Rosetta silent file (secondary structure, phi, psi, omega in degrees, C-alpha in Angstrom):
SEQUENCE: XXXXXXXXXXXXXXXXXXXXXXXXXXXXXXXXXXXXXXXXXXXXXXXXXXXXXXXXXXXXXXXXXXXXXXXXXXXXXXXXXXXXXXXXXXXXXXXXXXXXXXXXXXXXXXXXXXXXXXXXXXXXXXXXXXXXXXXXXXXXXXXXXXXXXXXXXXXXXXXXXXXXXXXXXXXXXXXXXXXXXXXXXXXXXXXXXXXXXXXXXXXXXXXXXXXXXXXXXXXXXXXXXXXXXX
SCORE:     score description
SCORE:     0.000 S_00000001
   1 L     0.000  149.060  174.646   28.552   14.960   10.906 S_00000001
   2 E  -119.807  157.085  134.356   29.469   14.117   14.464 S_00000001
   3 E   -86.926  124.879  167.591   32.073   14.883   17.182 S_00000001
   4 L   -68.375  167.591 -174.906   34.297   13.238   19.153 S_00000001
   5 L   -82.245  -19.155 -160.598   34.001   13.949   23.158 S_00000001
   6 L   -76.017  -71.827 -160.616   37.978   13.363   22.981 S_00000001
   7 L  -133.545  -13.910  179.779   39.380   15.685   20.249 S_00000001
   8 L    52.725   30.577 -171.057   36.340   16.969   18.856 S_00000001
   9 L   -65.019  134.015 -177.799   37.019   15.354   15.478 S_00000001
  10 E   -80.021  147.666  178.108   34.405   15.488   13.005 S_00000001
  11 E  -157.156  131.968 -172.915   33.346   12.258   11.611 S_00000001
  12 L   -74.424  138.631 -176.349   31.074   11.522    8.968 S_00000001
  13 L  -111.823  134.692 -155.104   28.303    8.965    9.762 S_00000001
  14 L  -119.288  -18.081  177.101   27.225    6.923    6.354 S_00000001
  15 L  -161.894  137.298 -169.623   24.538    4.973    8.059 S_00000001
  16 E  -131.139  122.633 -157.295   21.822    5.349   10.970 S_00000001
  17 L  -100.856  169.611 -156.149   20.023    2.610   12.118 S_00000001
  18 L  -140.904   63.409  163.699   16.465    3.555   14.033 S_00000001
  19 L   -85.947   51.468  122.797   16.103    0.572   17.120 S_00000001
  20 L  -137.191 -170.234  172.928   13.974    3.157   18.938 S_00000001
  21 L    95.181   -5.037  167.297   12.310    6.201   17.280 S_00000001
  22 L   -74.833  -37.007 -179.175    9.002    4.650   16.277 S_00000001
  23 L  -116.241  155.339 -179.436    6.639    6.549   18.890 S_00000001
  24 L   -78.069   -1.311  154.522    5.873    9.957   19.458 S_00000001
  25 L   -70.684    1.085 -168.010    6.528    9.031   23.136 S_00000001
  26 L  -104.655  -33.973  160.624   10.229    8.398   22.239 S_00000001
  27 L   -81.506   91.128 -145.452   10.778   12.012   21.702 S_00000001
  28 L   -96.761  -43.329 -154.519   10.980   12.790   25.333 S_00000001
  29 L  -150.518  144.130  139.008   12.198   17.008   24.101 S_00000001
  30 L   -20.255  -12.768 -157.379   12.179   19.589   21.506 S_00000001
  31 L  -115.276  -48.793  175.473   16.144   18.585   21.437 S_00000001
  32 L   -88.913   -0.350  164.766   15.075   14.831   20.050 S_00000001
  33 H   -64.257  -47.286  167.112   12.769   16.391   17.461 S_00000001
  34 H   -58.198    4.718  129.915   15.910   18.027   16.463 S_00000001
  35 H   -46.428  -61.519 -165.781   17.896   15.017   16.072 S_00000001
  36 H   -72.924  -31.792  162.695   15.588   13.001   14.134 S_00000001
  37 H   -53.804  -83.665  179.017   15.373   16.489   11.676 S_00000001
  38 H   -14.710  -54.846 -145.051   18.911   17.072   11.680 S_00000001
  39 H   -92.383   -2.441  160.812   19.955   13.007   10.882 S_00000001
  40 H   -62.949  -46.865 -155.744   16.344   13.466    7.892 S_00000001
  41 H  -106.678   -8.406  156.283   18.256   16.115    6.095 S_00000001
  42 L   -76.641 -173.504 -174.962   21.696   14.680    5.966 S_00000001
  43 L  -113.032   42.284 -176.848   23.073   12.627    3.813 S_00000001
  44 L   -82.035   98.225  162.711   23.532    9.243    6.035 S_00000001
  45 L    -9.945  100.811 -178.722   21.445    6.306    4.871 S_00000001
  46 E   -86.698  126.768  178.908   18.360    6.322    6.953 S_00000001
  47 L  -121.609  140.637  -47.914   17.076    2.681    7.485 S_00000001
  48 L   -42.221 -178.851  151.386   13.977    3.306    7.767 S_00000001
  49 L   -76.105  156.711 -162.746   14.155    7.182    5.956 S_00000001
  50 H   -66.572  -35.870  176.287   10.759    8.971    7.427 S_00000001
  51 H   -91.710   10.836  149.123    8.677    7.818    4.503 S_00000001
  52 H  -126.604   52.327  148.473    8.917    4.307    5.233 S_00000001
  53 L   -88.669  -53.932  160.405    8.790    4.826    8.398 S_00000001
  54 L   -52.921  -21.850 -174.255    5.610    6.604    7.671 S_00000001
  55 L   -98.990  -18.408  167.174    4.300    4.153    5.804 S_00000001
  56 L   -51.573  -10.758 -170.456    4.576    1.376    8.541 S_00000001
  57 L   -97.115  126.137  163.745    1.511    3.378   10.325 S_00000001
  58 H   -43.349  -38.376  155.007   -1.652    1.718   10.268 S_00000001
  59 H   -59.727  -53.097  174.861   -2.842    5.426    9.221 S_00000001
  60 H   -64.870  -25.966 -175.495   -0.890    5.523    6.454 S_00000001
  61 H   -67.519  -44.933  177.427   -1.868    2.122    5.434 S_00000001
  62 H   -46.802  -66.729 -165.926   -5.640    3.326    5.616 S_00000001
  63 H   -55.362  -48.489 -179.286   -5.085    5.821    3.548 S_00000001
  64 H   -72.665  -17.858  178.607   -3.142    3.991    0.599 S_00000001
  65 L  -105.515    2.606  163.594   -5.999    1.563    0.102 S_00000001
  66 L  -105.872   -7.985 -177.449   -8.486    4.153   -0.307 S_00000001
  67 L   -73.812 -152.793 -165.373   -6.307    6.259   -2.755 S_00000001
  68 L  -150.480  129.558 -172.909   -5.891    6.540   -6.353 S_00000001
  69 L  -151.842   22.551  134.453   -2.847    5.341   -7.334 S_00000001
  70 H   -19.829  -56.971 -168.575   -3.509    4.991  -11.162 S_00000001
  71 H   -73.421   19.892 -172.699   -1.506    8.312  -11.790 S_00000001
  72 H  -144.561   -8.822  172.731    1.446    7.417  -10.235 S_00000001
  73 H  -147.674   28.642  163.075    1.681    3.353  -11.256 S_00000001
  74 L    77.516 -170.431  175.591   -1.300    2.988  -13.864 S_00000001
  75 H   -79.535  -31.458 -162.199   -4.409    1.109  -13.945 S_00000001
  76 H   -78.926  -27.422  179.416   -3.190   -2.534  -14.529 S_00000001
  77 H   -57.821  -49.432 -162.495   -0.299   -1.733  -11.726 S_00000001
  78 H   -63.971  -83.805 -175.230   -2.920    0.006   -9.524 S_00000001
  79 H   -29.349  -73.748  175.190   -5.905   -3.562  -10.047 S_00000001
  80 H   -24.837  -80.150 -167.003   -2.477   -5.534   -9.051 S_00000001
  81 H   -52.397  -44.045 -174.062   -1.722   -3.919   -5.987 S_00000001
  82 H   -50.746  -53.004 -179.468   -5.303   -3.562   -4.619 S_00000001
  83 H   -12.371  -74.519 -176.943   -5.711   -7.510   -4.897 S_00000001
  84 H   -56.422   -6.356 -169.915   -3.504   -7.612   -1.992 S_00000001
  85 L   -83.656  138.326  173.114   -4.874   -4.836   -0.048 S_00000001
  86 L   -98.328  140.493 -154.134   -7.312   -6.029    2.905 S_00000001
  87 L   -62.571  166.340 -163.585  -10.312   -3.158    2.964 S_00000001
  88 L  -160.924   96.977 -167.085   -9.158   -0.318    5.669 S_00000001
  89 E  -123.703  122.577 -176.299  -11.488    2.315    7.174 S_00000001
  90 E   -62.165  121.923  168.525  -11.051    5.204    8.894 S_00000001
  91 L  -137.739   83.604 -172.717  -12.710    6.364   11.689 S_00000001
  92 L   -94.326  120.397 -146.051  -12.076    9.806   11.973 S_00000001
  93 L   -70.264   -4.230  156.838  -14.794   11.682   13.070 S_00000001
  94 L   -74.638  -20.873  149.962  -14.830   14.058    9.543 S_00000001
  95 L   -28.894   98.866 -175.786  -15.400   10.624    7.889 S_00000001
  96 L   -73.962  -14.068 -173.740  -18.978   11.294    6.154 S_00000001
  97 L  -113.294   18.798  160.875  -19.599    7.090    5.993 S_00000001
  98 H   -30.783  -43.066 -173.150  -18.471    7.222   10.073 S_00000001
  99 H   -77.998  -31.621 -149.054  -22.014    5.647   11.027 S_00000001
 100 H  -109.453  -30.675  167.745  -22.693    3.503    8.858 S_00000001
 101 H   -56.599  -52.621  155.030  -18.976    1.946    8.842 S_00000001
 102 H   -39.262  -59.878 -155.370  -19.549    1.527   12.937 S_00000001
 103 H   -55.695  -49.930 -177.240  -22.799   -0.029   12.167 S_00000001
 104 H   -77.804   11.649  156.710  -21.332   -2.884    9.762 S_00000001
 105 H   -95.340  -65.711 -174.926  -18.562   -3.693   12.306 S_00000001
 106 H   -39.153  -42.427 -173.465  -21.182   -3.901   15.274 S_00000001
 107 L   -75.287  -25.141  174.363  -23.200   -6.176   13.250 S_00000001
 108 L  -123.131   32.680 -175.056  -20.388   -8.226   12.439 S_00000001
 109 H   -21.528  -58.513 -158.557  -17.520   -7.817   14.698 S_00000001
 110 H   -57.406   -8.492  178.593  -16.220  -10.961   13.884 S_00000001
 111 H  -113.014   28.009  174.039  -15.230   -9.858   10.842 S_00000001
 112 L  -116.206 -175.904  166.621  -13.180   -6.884   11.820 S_00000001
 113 L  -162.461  114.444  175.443  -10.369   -6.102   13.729 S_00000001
 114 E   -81.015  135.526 -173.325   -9.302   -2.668   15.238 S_00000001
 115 E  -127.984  148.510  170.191   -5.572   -1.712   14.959 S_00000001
 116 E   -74.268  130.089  137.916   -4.142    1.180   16.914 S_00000001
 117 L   -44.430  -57.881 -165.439   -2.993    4.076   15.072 S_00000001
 118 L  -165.535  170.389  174.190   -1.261    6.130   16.831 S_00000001
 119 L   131.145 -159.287  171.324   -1.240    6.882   21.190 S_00000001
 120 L  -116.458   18.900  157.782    0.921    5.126   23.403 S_00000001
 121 L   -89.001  158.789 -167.333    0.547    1.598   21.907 S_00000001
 122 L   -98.438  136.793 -176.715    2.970    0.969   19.409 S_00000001
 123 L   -66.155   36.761 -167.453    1.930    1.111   15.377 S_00000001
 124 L  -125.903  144.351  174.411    4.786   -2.559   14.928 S_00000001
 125 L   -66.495 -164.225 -167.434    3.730   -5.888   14.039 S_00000001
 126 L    75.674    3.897 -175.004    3.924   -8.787   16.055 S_00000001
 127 L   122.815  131.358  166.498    1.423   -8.859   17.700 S_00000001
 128 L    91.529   -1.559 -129.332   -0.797   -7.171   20.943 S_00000001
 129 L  -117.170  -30.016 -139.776   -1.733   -3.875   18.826 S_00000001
 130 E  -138.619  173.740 -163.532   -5.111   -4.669   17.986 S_00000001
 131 E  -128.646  146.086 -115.787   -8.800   -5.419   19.746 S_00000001
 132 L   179.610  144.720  173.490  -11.478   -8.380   18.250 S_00000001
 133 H    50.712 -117.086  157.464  -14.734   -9.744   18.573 S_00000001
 134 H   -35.743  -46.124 -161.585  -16.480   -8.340   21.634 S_00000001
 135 H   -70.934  -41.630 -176.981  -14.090   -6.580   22.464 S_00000001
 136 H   -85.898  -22.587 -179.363  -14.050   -4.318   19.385 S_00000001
 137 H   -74.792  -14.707  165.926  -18.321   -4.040   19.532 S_00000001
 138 H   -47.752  -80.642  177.759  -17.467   -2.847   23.283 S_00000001
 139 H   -56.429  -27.850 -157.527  -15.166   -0.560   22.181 S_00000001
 140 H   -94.386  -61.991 -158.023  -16.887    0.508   18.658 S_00000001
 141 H   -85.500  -25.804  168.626  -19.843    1.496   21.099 S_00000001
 142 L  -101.117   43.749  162.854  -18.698    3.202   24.238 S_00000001
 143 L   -99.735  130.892  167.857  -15.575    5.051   22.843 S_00000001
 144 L   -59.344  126.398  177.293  -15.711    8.594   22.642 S_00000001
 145 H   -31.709  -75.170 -179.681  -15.667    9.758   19.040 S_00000001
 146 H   -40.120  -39.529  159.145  -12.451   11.966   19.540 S_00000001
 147 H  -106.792   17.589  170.190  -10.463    8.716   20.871 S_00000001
 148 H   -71.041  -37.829  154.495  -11.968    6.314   18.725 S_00000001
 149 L    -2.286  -66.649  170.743  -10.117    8.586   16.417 S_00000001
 150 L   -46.919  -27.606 -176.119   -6.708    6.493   17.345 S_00000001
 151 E  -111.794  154.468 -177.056   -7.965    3.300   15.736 S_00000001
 152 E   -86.922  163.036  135.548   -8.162    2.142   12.072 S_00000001
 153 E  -110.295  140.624 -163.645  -10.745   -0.583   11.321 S_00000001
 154 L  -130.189  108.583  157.349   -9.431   -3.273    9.204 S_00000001
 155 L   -47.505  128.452 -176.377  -11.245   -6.573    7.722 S_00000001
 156 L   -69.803  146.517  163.940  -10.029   -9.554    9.450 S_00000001
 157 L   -81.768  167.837  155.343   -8.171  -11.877    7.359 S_00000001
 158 L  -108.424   98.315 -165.370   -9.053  -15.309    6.819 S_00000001
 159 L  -108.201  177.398 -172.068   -6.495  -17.656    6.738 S_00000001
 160 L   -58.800  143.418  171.380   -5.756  -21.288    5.629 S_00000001
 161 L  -127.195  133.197 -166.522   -5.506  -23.450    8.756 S_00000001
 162 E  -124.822 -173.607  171.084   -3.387  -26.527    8.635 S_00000001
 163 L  -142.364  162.798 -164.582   -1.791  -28.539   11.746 S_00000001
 164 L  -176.138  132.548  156.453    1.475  -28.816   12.538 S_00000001
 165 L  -116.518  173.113 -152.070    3.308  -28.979   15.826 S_00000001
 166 L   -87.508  125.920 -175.648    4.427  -26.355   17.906 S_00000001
 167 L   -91.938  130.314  175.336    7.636  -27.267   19.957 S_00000001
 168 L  -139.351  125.714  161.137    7.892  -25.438   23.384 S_00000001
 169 L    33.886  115.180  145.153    9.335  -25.440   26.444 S_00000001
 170 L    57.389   30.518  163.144    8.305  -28.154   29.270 S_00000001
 171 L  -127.836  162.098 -159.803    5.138  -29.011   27.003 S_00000001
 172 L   -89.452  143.611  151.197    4.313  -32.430   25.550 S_00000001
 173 L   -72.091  126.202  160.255    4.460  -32.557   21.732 S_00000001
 174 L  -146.343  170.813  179.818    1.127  -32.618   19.753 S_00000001
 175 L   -98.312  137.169  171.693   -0.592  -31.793   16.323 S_00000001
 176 L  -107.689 -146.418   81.678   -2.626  -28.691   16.784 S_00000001
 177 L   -62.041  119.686 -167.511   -4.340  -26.510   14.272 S_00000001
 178 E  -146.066  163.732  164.535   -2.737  -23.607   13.387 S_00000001
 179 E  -136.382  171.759 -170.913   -2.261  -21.070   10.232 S_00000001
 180 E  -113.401  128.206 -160.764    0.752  -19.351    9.065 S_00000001
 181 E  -105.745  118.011  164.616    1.844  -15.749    8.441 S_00000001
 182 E   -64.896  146.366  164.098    4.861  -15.374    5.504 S_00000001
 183 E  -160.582  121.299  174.614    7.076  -11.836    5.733 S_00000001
 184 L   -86.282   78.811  161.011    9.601  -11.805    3.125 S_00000001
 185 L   -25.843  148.988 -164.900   12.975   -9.668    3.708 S_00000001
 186 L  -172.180  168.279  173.005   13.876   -6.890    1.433 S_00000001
 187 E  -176.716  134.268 -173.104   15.644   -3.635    1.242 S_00000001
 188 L  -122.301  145.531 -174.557   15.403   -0.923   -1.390 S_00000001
 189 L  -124.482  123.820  178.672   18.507    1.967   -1.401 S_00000001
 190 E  -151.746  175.062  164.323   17.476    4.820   -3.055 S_00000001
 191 E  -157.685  161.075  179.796   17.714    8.775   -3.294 S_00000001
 192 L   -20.852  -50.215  170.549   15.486   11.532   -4.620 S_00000001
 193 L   -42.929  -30.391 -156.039   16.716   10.719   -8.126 S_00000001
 194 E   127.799 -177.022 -173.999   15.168    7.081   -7.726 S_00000001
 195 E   -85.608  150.517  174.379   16.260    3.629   -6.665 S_00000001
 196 L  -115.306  -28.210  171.373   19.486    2.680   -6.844 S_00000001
 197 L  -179.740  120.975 -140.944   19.232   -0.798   -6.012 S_00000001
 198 L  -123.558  168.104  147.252   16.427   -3.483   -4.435 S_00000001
 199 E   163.474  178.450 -170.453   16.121   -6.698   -3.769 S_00000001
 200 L  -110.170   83.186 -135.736   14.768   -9.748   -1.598 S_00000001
 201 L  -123.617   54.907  164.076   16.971  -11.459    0.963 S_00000001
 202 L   118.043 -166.251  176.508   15.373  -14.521    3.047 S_00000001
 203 L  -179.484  158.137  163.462   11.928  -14.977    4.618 S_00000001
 204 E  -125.548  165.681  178.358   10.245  -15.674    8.010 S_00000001
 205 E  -141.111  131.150  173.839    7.236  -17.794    8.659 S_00000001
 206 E  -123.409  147.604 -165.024    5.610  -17.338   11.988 S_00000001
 207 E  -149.641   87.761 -171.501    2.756  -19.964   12.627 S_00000001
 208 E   -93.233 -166.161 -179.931    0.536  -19.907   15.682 S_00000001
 209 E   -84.475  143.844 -160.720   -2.244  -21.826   17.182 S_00000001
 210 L   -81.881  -20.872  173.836   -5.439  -20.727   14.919 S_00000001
 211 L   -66.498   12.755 -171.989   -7.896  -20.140   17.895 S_00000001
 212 L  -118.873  129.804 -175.431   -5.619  -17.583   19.077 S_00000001
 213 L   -71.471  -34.950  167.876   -6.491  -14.036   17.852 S_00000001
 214 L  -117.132  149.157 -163.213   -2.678  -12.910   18.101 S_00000001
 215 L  -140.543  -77.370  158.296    0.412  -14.248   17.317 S_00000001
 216 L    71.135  137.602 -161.146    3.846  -12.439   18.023 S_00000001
 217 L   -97.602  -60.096  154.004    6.868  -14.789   18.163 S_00000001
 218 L   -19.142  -73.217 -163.310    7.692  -12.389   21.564 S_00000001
 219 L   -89.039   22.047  153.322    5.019  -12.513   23.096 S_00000001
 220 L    93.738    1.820 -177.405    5.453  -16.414   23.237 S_00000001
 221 L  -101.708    1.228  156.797    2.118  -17.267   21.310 S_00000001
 222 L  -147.976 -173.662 -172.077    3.535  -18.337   18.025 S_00000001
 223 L  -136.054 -179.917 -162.186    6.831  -19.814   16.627 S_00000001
 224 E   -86.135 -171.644 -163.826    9.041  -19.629   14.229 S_00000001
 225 L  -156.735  174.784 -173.415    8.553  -21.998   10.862 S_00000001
 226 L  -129.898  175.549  137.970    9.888  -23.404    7.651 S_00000001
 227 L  -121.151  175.220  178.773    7.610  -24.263    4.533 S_00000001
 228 L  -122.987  106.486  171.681    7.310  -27.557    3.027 S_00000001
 229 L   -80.015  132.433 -173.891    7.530  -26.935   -0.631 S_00000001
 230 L  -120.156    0.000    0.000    5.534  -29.783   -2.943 S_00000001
């Protein structure tokens, strides 16, 4: 419930939408932990609600592809999801395979990629989040255990690369080489009892040039897309 500044009428809020709220730098006071508690435990529609909020963290992600998830969606559900999972390793310095998971990135950087965790970079897609090549054997070897902490290591994908071209601003059209990233809209409504109702609403395709290690439609390195269905 809320109050007006006016009359000091209470009025129920049915739905709270979260465009900030993602970093632990966004909670400035002890006053905005107590918001985000406060508007957890009511009964307003949280978009996200904390655990898929939670599950958007590159920690949490780590975590779900090393788990056991048999008991809770069986084995043939459990083989299914894992298909899709790209390997995800922690390196948290209680991590008993710590060394030897450093070693097989150093030897092969190219075929890793470090994503921030947690810090003051932000855990959101789109792009800028995450360190490559050199950069990450750089990083793999002179980071202090304790912040190395902050990053996940993640196997780089490989993806198809096709050409297509990109239209932009004050640049001459040409066919490049590029590959393409799908993200499918959705929304699930649910409460402690269980879902109440799901579904799949639309898609984006963002498609950048493929020598470029990041892609973010923001930060001006890829664009938006269609497919061409055969």
């Amino acid at each position: 419930m809320l109050r007006t500044k006016t009359d000091n009428k209470a009025i129920e809020v049915a739905v709270v939408y979260f465009r900030s709220g993602y970093l632990p730098t966004h909670y400035e006071t002890s006053a905005d932990w107590q918001i985000r508690l406060d508007i957890e435990r009511s009964s307003a529609i949280k978009c996200p609600w904390i655990g898929a909020h939670l599950t958007g963290t590159k920690k949490v992600q780590q975590v779900l592809t090393e788990s056991n998830l048999r008991n809770k969606f069986g084995v043939e559900q459990e083989t299914r999801m894992k298909r899709t999972f790209a390997g995800m390793y922690s390196l948290d310095v209680n991590n008993p395979k710590i060394d030897q998971i450093k070693a097989w990135a150093m030897e092969y950087p190219e075929k890793f990629v470090l994503k921030v965790k947690k810090g003051s970079m932000p855990q959101r897609e789109g792009g800028g989040n995450n360190i490559y090549g050199p950069a990450l054997f750089e990083t793999l070897k002179n980071t202090p255990p304790d912040e190395l902490e902050t990053f996940v290591l993640m196997e780089r994908l490989d993806p198809f690369v096709h050409e297509n071209i990109l239209v932009r601003a004050d640049q001459q059209l040409k066919v490049v080489k590029v590959d393409s990233e799908l993200g499918v809209f959705g929304y699930v409504l649910g409460s402690r009892n269980g879902i109440v109702k799901q579904g799949n609403f639309g898609h984006i395709i963002r498609t950048k040039p493929s020598h470029f290690d990041e892609g973010g439609i923001s930060t001006g390195k890829a664009a938006h897309d269609a497919p061409f269905l055969i």
